Each structure stands twice: as structure tokens, then as C-alpha cells.
XYZ file of C-alpha atoms in Angstrom:
167
model
C 103.038 85.692 102.029
C 104.188 86.186 105.747
C 107.328 84.867 107.499
C 105.609 81.762 108.575
C 104.970 80.791 104.971
C 108.589 81.453 103.984
C 109.797 78.002 105.116
C 107.469 76.130 102.602
C 108.705 78.327 99.614
C 111.510 75.798 99.660
C 108.771 73.058 98.103
C 107.319 73.640 94.804
C 104.393 71.371 96.377
C 103.561 74.398 98.369
C 103.455 76.549 95.596
C 101.360 74.093 93.529
C 98.848 73.238 96.466
C 98.709 76.212 98.666
C 97.981 78.937 96.201
C 95.094 79.461 94.079
C 95.441 78.669 90.307
C 95.884 82.472 89.450
C 97.008 85.234 91.482
C 98.599 88.653 92.018
C 101.348 88.709 94.607
C 102.250 91.410 96.489
C 105.054 91.995 99.103
C 106.872 94.439 101.038
C 110.705 93.894 101.871
C 111.440 90.104 102.363
C 107.920 89.543 101.330
C 108.643 91.201 97.920
C 111.522 88.881 97.588
C 109.425 85.868 98.558
C 107.020 87.130 96.098
C 109.569 87.137 93.315
C 110.598 83.608 94.366
C 107.348 82.482 94.120
C 107.000 83.924 90.438
C 110.114 82.447 89.457
C 109.280 79.096 90.215
C 105.521 79.256 88.939
C 105.418 82.107 86.352
C 102.151 80.562 84.967
C 100.267 81.163 87.891
C 101.249 84.672 88.585
C 99.371 87.526 86.794
C 101.277 90.193 88.275
C 103.648 91.398 91.053
C 103.585 94.363 93.493
C 106.994 94.871 95.235
C 107.398 97.368 97.838
C 110.735 98.363 99.278
C 112.006 95.126 97.636
C 115.394 94.401 96.095
C 116.739 91.365 94.138
C 119.604 91.058 96.948
C 119.176 92.690 100.492
C 123.079 92.454 101.321
C 125.895 94.357 99.953
C 128.941 92.198 98.518
C 128.811 89.853 95.301
C 129.329 92.673 92.943
C 126.526 95.035 94.825
C 127.873 97.981 96.822
C 124.382 99.187 98.235
C 122.526 97.056 100.657
C 123.140 96.012 104.153
C 126.326 94.390 105.235
C 126.296 90.490 105.821
C 127.909 91.106 109.190
C 125.215 93.225 110.336
C 122.179 90.457 109.707
C 124.751 87.646 111.100
C 124.944 90.031 114.054
C 121.192 90.259 114.348
C 120.508 86.642 113.845
C 123.006 85.847 116.818
C 121.762 88.527 119.165
C 117.874 87.567 118.663
C 117.929 84.724 121.303
C 119.281 86.770 123.907
C 118.174 90.117 122.846
C 114.903 90.055 121.070
C 113.473 93.286 122.037
C 116.493 95.278 121.321
C 117.309 93.913 117.944
C 113.720 94.328 116.802
C 113.438 97.888 118.384
C 116.445 98.776 116.071
C 114.879 97.344 113.005
C 111.342 98.934 113.539
C 112.871 102.142 114.159
C 114.662 101.704 110.918
C 111.632 100.770 108.804
C 109.759 103.512 110.202
C 112.602 106.426 109.631
C 112.165 108.959 108.995
C 109.399 109.011 111.224
C 109.327 108.252 114.667
C 107.051 105.183 116.278
C 104.977 106.128 119.255
C 105.650 103.928 122.269
C 102.152 101.967 121.521
C 103.131 101.529 117.882
C 106.607 100.009 118.960
C 105.121 97.888 121.586
C 102.356 96.569 119.237
C 105.023 95.762 116.412
C 107.383 94.165 119.049
C 104.445 91.990 120.333
C 103.542 90.867 116.876
C 107.125 89.959 115.920
C 107.862 88.177 119.177
C 104.556 86.077 118.712
C 106.313 84.547 115.487
C 109.107 83.229 117.901
C 112.762 83.483 117.634
C 113.306 80.703 115.040
C 110.921 82.265 112.499
C 112.556 85.634 112.990
C 115.798 84.278 112.525
C 114.723 82.448 109.613
C 113.568 85.587 108.006
C 116.983 87.035 108.525
C 118.919 84.107 107.124
C 116.734 84.480 103.960
C 117.576 88.170 103.509
C 121.110 87.063 104.112
C 121.121 84.440 101.467
C 118.730 85.202 98.883
C 120.206 86.655 95.639
C 117.499 86.683 92.744
C 119.650 88.982 90.398
C 120.938 86.360 88.049
C 117.242 84.853 87.712
C 115.222 87.883 87.057
C 115.866 88.492 83.489
C 114.049 85.214 82.733
C 110.881 86.511 84.772
C 107.872 87.946 82.358
C 105.257 89.011 84.833
C 103.722 92.540 84.865
C 105.427 94.077 87.961
C 104.827 97.407 89.838
C 107.947 98.366 91.952
C 107.268 100.799 94.745
C 110.242 102.124 96.645
C 110.920 105.009 99.053
C 113.676 107.299 98.408
C 114.076 107.833 102.428
C 114.051 103.965 102.988
C 116.867 103.497 105.630
C 116.875 99.726 105.202
C 116.737 98.976 101.368
C 118.206 101.695 99.577
C 116.146 103.030 96.908
C 118.791 102.632 94.200
C 118.178 98.677 94.427
C 114.596 99.419 94.030
C 115.444 101.107 90.689
C 117.995 98.551 89.576
C 114.885 95.845 90.350
C 112.660 97.642 88.280
C 115.241 98.386 85.562
C 115.371 94.419 85.276
C 111.851 93.669 85.355
């Protein structure tokens, strides 16, 4: 699922009509959270999940010490309209760490993200800010593979381990 598909996830009609009768969902980071949400809403349709760099909750707080501070996401949401390239450059550098992106790679990522438009990017950040699936995960009975990097600078690996333990 892409960020363009995120808004319709508020609608069970989307999950019932836009997706095939049975499927395996894969998602990275926010995409993994969206895949979890889809599986929680329509578990009879989901044959499996592949979650990469995903957590049940992105932000620290509410009983979770690890994760990104909510204030950081709020600042990014506020800065996106006036400084989209600067905000996205920082996100992409953190995403690639510990590796360095070439200037061409960074420019390609920036162009692809900017093509989505600032409102879509802000919507994705709001989803990261607001989504907390921890209380609902024990009810999920879908085969799931969780893959998480130890050096992930955005989503701490301890959150991936916690997700795997619950699932």
C-alpha cells in the first residue's frame, strides 16, 4: 500500500472492494502499519504479512520509551509546506543510514516524494503520529514475518522485536 492509498484505509468499503479476496500484504515502516491495520480490519482476507522496519506505534510516549518524539513529527508536519526539500532530505538521510545516499539517489527520492504533494506527505506523518496498534495486535491471528535492521535510525529495532513478540 502506498501513501496515496492511506486515506481510504479509513473506509472498510476500500478494504472490501479495492483488494482481492485473499492476499499477502507487505509493508515497510508506515506501509507496514497500514498492512497491520488492513489485517486487523479484514483478517479473513489476509493470508500473511511481511513487515519491514515496522512498529505497532512509531512515537515514543504512552508507555513506550522508544520511538520518535511526537514533537519531531509535529515540527516536520509544520515545516513541510515551506521547507519540503530540507525536511525530506533529513528523512531520507536517516532512512539510508548508516549508508550515504549519492546526490543522484537523494534527488530521485526527493522528486518522487515531492510528486506526491505536501498534503499527502503530511497525511503520512500524521498517521505515524497518531497510529497506535499495540492494544489490538493480540487479536491478530495471521502468519507474519517481521524483518528489522539493528541499525535502523528511524524505527528502533527494539520496536521490531516487540512487534514480533506480540505476533
